[in-house]
Amino acid sequence: MSEINSEIKPRCHAKYYEYIQEIDIQFSHPRVEKLKLNNLFIYPDLEVKSNYSEDVNSIINSERFLELESKIVILGEPESGKTALIKQLFVFSLRHNYLPIIIDANCFKFFEFDKCLDKIVSNTYENISYKYFINYSQRICFVDNFSSTNISERARKELLKKLDKNFDRIIILAEDIFRYDIPHYKELDEYQVLKLLPLNNVKRTQLIEKWVGLESEEDYQNNHYWQRIDTLKRHVNSLVSTTIVPAKPLYVLMFISSFEVVNTKKIELTSYGHCYQYLIYQQLERGRVKPDEIEKYFNVLSELAGTLLDGKQYTLSELELDDFFDNYSQKYLSVDRSIVINKLTEANILNNLEGGIRFRYQYSFYFFAAKNLADNLYQNIKSEEKIKYLISKIHLEGIRNIILFLTHHTKDPRILDEILYSVMELFSNNIAITLEKNSLPFLQSFASQIPDLVLENRDTRQERRREDELKDEIEKNNSSDEEPQLNIEATPEFKLFNDIRQVFGATEVCGQIFRNRMGSLDRDSLELIYEESLMSSLRLLSIFMQINDYAREQTIRKIEYFIENNPEYSNSKIVKVVETFFWDINYDLILSILTKIAHALGSNKGEDIYSKVTKNINTPAAYLIKLIIDLQFKKDLDVDNISKLYRKYIKNYIFIRMLKQIVIKHCYMHDINFKVRQRLISILKIPVDVEREIVFLKSRKSDY
């Protein structure tokens, strides 16, 4: 760095720094009156693209942008946080001895480049002259809104040439659709192209931890802290997904904020539908739709979604759109098609493509398709048959989401009845799994041969991060650009598979109804929802056990036959390996489905319902599900109850092992008081990693 560069520490104007820290939308926080960008910003991941294609080279944290090429283009969807990223990278660069400026391409006049640049520098820094700036060796230029429709192609190219002559490091942000234009700009040949990604599980957790961290100065290592974190995580994660609505920082914060607003006002509006409705209102507001016009726009969107649902499609061609508005004007007062489409496109609710019009995100299609169904609910036999048909297809993700929204738009009890009837019919001839000692003889007899579980001392945050990373890896491997099906006709060979998905789908919907309407449904209805959903899932689990048991017997039979014809091989060792393999599969399957049931039906309320139904069923499986709900949702580590369950089922090896595993995992994911840990170890007779426990004892002497 030259001598001139080391003489002055660049300092921003107070007003400009205030702009840098501004958040475009103010979110309601219970403790902070006005949130700033640095309160909540999480560095998003960037996907490195190769030759502007869809091939992915790697994913990098945007905080490491200085390690990338000196000239980069970052592409992002509308509302994906591009401007917030530029602001944060500006601050980051300044702290690392770079001298950054931000150019808004919308307002920059390339033919007066030096004059405009001089003005930007003087508006940004209070102690830096333009001469000082242009002689500084580590300058960075951030360019926002580069793909704006207000800028001509010629203007963009001239701006790129000017930037190239004046800056060694340039970061350009543009809309995702600009990737199709990049090959037409030879000036961008040397630029590395990256895509701004939504927040994954790890980063959503980091954002939620920042939000909760603003609430109090107290030590966060307690159950209340983790309960707040987990409550918000469940709320957010139930609302975002790659196929419904992407986890953009703006949307995640809206969902968190809506949850906080609702809790503050003590109103039961945290349901699936209300959160999306809140998001839709925000989008219409940003699309400059007047408050007195919202009902009209809602009606257009409802009819449009209904037309798409009837056609089992996601897009209307231009010709189909003409027919739609013709039919609409016959049924309702005419609307100006051009204005309506433009405003809804600007609000990012619709996407106007060459192939026609469609909803930009599937959540808005599901929301309005369900509204259309609710508005015409049971008006005639046709609408009644449509509801029954959709519920029969609840195993399809797209239909399941529509049914979820339908329960938001209407409280008609017939909807719930139809869902419960559909699930009660499935596997009705099978007995629900109980996990009693005399059931599952193979698992029970083999359990005593499996090494006991050991309680280690693990860092709670690291353990939670590992779990989030595992979820991200699974989601990455299962990700698909295919849209959820709205219609798949069942075939005999896939009937069992569809029935299994039907049970899981109906259980998920029933869980949402159970949680969202706990304050309005009578006790009998709540008990019926919980019991029937739980029992249908346990009947399904018994099917899985029968299939796996049959597979185990067939495999062992084939091995024994092989041994008979090949006496040189050891029979016992091979059979033992096979039995261990099947034991692991069955054990993990049971525990994962019990956990899935608990997560689908659980809540931090409804203790009376859970307790009564569990007592009535009175099986080890029901008690384990109740325990998982208590730990996951209420963070209620009731040592006396755990002791009672241990004594009651002490000779049931499978139950005891699962009880230990559930408790151990809870200890890993929460900061448990040392005395409580010692009681659990004593009651459950859990071996402890002695070396790690000594370290743990030294670090927790304050607990005594």
XYZ file of C-alpha atoms in Angstrom, residues 257-553:
297
model
C -41.864 -11.719 12.964
C -45.412 -12.895 12.274
C -44.989 -15.511 14.996
C -43.783 -12.845 17.451
C -46.611 -10.439 16.581
C -49.175 -13.176 17.130
C -47.664 -14.195 20.475
C -47.590 -10.588 21.640
C -51.273 -10.110 20.825
C -52.184 -13.512 22.268
C -54.065 -14.434 19.106
C -54.115 -17.959 17.690
C -52.903 -17.021 14.223
C -49.734 -19.051 13.983
C -51.350 -21.552 11.667
C -49.947 -22.691 8.382
C -52.322 -20.501 6.383
C -52.119 -17.264 8.361
C -48.357 -17.043 7.993
C -48.551 -17.367 4.220
C -51.453 -14.921 4.128
C -49.271 -12.442 6.004
C -46.545 -12.935 3.374
C -49.025 -12.429 0.502
C -50.297 -9.159 2.007
C -46.707 -7.945 2.317
C -46.035 -8.809 -1.330
C -49.174 -7.032 -2.555
C -48.179 -3.975 -0.548
C -44.727 -3.944 -2.169
C -46.454 -4.361 -5.550
C -48.303 -1.082 -4.833
C -51.745 -2.694 -4.642
C -54.023 -0.306 -2.747
C -55.697 -1.641 0.429
C -59.178 -1.161 -1.029
C -58.185 -3.279 -4.065
C -56.817 -6.286 -2.180
C -60.154 -8.116 -2.168
C -60.371 -7.763 -5.947
C -56.853 -9.121 -6.430
C -57.538 -11.970 -4.009
C -60.614 -12.894 -6.043
C -58.704 -12.886 -9.348
C -55.957 -15.043 -7.836
C -58.505 -17.423 -6.314
C -60.288 -17.934 -9.634
C -56.966 -18.283 -11.476
C -55.746 -20.953 -9.031
C -59.091 -22.758 -9.263
C -58.779 -22.868 -13.055
C -55.248 -24.279 -12.796
C -56.338 -26.888 -10.240
C -59.245 -28.033 -12.409
C -56.809 -28.454 -15.288
C -54.238 -30.189 -13.024
C -51.564 -27.800 -14.283
C -49.352 -24.982 -13.035
C -49.269 -22.704 -16.121
C -51.866 -21.017 -18.349
C -50.896 -20.248 -21.941
C -51.725 -16.846 -23.440
C -54.759 -18.359 -25.170
C -55.950 -20.007 -21.949
C -55.394 -16.718 -20.122
C -57.632 -14.935 -22.660
C -60.359 -17.507 -21.995
C -59.863 -17.116 -18.243
C -60.415 -13.338 -18.269
C -63.379 -13.700 -20.649
C -65.008 -16.137 -18.240
C -64.063 -13.985 -15.271
C -65.751 -10.892 -16.729
C -68.950 -12.893 -17.224
C -69.008 -13.984 -13.583
C -67.595 -10.860 -11.887
C -67.060 -7.192 -12.673
C -64.436 -6.800 -15.398
C -60.849 -5.981 -14.442
C -58.056 -4.446 -16.488
C -56.075 -7.549 -17.389
C -52.853 -5.702 -18.176
C -52.813 -3.729 -14.905
C -53.726 -6.755 -12.778
C -51.099 -9.017 -14.339
C -48.403 -6.321 -14.172
C -49.059 -5.545 -10.508
C -49.167 -9.195 -9.494
C -45.949 -9.796 -11.426
C -44.319 -6.801 -9.748
C -45.473 -8.156 -6.385
C -43.700 -11.461 -7.216
C -46.939 -13.419 -6.891
C -47.243 -14.242 -10.590
C -44.510 -14.989 -13.090
C -45.111 -13.825 -16.666
C -43.141 -16.179 -18.894
C -42.978 -16.709 -22.640
C -44.983 -19.898 -22.198
C -47.744 -18.143 -20.271
C -48.593 -17.082 -16.725
C -48.048 -19.026 -13.504
C -47.690 -18.461 -9.783
C -44.075 -17.597 -8.962
C -44.051 -19.737 -5.822
C -46.178 -22.777 -5.186
C -47.343 -21.656 -1.749
C -49.395 -18.871 -3.359
C -50.954 -21.355 -5.804
C -51.823 -23.752 -2.969
C -53.194 -20.891 -0.852
C -55.502 -19.524 -3.544
C -56.524 -22.940 -4.896
C -57.668 -23.809 -1.373
C -59.467 -20.465 -1.076
C -61.328 -21.213 -4.302
C -62.360 -24.606 -2.903
C -63.482 -23.036 0.381
C -65.532 -20.356 -1.395
C -67.441 -23.077 -3.265
C -67.447 -25.673 -0.492
C -70.248 -28.241 -0.693
C -72.424 -25.999 -2.873
C -73.326 -28.974 -5.004
C -72.511 -32.659 -5.521
C -69.671 -31.751 -7.891
C -67.835 -29.671 -5.275
C -68.404 -32.388 -2.664
C -66.923 -35.023 -4.963
C -63.953 -32.750 -5.690
C -63.137 -32.506 -1.967
C -63.368 -36.286 -1.538
C -61.181 -36.825 -4.590
C -58.515 -34.430 -3.313
C -58.457 -36.056 0.131
C -58.049 -39.442 -1.546
C -54.896 -37.983 -3.169
C -53.498 -36.561 0.062
C -50.372 -38.703 -0.421
C -49.367 -36.296 -3.224
C -47.374 -33.333 -1.893
C -49.176 -30.727 -3.997
C -52.648 -31.945 -2.994
C -51.611 -32.292 0.661
C -50.556 -28.642 0.757
C -53.865 -27.568 -0.776
C -55.764 -29.552 1.881
C -53.658 -27.897 4.598
C -54.608 -24.463 3.278
C -58.234 -25.561 2.951
C -58.352 -26.203 6.698
C -57.142 -22.617 7.128
C -59.837 -21.111 4.883
C -62.732 -23.087 6.352
C -63.555 -24.667 9.714
C -66.219 -26.920 8.178
C -66.092 -30.141 10.286
C -66.804 -32.290 7.238
C -63.267 -31.697 5.968
C -61.765 -33.146 9.145
C -64.250 -36.024 9.073
C -63.267 -36.924 5.508
C -59.554 -36.881 6.394
C -60.062 -39.067 9.465
C -62.296 -41.514 7.582
C -59.681 -41.843 4.859
C -56.939 -42.700 7.313
C -59.074 -44.974 9.529
C -59.857 -47.183 6.542
C -56.204 -47.806 5.706
C -54.651 -50.943 7.233
C -57.751 -51.257 9.440
C -57.272 -55.056 9.572
C -53.786 -54.712 11.020
C -53.029 -54.455 14.720
C -51.095 -51.368 15.808
C -47.588 -52.031 17.059
C -47.351 -51.861 20.862
C -43.682 -52.650 21.668
C -44.894 -54.857 24.524
C -42.342 -57.341 25.860
C -44.032 -60.321 24.206
C -44.209 -58.590 20.801
C -41.430 -58.546 18.216
C -39.738 -61.675 19.627
C -36.703 -61.424 17.355
C -35.928 -57.842 18.395
C -36.538 -58.539 22.084
C -34.364 -61.662 22.163
C -31.522 -60.068 20.214
C -31.561 -56.753 22.146
C -29.664 -58.184 25.119
C -26.744 -59.022 22.807
C -26.356 -55.425 21.579
C -23.744 -53.283 23.386
C -25.250 -50.760 25.792
C -25.524 -47.067 24.927
C -22.917 -44.734 26.412
C -23.456 -41.121 27.484
C -20.642 -38.868 26.276
C -20.048 -35.214 27.017
C -20.749 -33.327 23.807
C -20.966 -29.636 23.013
C -24.636 -28.724 22.509
C -24.078 -26.180 19.747
C -21.753 -28.487 17.826
C -24.237 -31.350 18.164
C -27.068 -29.190 16.882
C -24.964 -27.929 14.003
C -24.107 -31.528 13.044
C -27.815 -32.332 12.954
C -28.524 -29.309 10.723
C -25.631 -30.256 8.422
C -27.037 -33.780 8.131
C -30.444 -32.350 7.206
C -28.818 -30.120 4.586
C -26.973 -33.085 3.107
C -30.189 -35.131 2.934
C -32.122 -32.238 1.356
C -29.319 -31.688 -1.151
C -29.356 -35.339 -2.194
C -33.155 -35.400 -2.414
C -33.549 -32.035 -4.129
C -35.411 -31.959 -7.416
C -36.590 -29.272 -9.799
C -39.710 -31.290 -10.565
C -42.975 -29.777 -9.400
C -45.172 -31.770 -6.985
C -47.723 -33.845 -8.855
C -51.378 -32.818 -8.749
C -52.570 -36.108 -10.195
C -51.154 -39.618 -10.289
C -53.558 -42.458 -10.878
C -52.930 -45.372 -8.539
C -51.860 -48.668 -10.076
C -52.022 -52.034 -8.282
C -48.245 -52.352 -7.999
C -47.987 -48.926 -6.282
C -51.107 -49.193 -4.102
C -49.210 -50.182 -0.930
C -46.706 -47.386 -1.487
C -49.521 -44.847 -2.004
C -51.375 -46.117 1.090
C -48.227 -45.641 3.181
C -47.811 -42.091 1.913
C -51.545 -41.535 2.493
C -51.114 -42.324 6.199
C -48.118 -40.011 6.564
C -49.843 -37.249 4.586
C -53.071 -37.459 6.575
C -51.145 -37.544 9.860
C -49.292 -34.372 8.892
C -52.537 -32.574 8.020
C -54.253 -33.813 11.198
C -51.280 -32.584 13.235
C -51.636 -29.106 11.740
C -55.370 -29.062 12.489
C -54.722 -30.361 16.015
C -52.211 -27.596 16.764
C -53.944 -24.717 14.992
C -57.434 -25.348 16.350
C -56.612 -26.524 19.836
C -58.402 -23.502 21.268
C -61.620 -23.969 19.275
C -62.179 -27.730 18.881
C -63.894 -29.618 21.704
C -61.966 -32.192 23.739
C -63.620 -35.181 22.080
C -62.574 -33.972 18.626
C -58.999 -33.301 19.737
C -58.753 -36.726 21.356
C -60.154 -38.353 18.217
C -57.653 -36.552 15.952
C -54.673 -37.500 18.112
C -55.722 -41.080 18.786
C -56.722 -41.999 15.226
C -53.639 -40.348 13.701
C -51.385 -42.072 16.207
C -53.009 -45.499 15.842
C -53.027 -45.417 12.036
C -49.295 -44.646 12.074
C -48.635 -47.485 14.519
C -50.653 -49.858 12.330
C -48.470 -48.785 9.433
C -45.375 -49.486 11.523
C -46.590 -53.040 12.143
C -46.783 -53.496 8.345
C -43.146 -52.438 8.043
C -42.153 -54.893 10.770
C -43.948 -57.760 9.031
C -42.211 -56.951 5.729
C -38.776 -56.711 7.377
C -39.324 -59.866 9.400
C -40.263 -61.772 6.259
C -37.161 -60.416 4.479
C -34.959 -61.499 7.415
C -36.362 -65.029 7.463
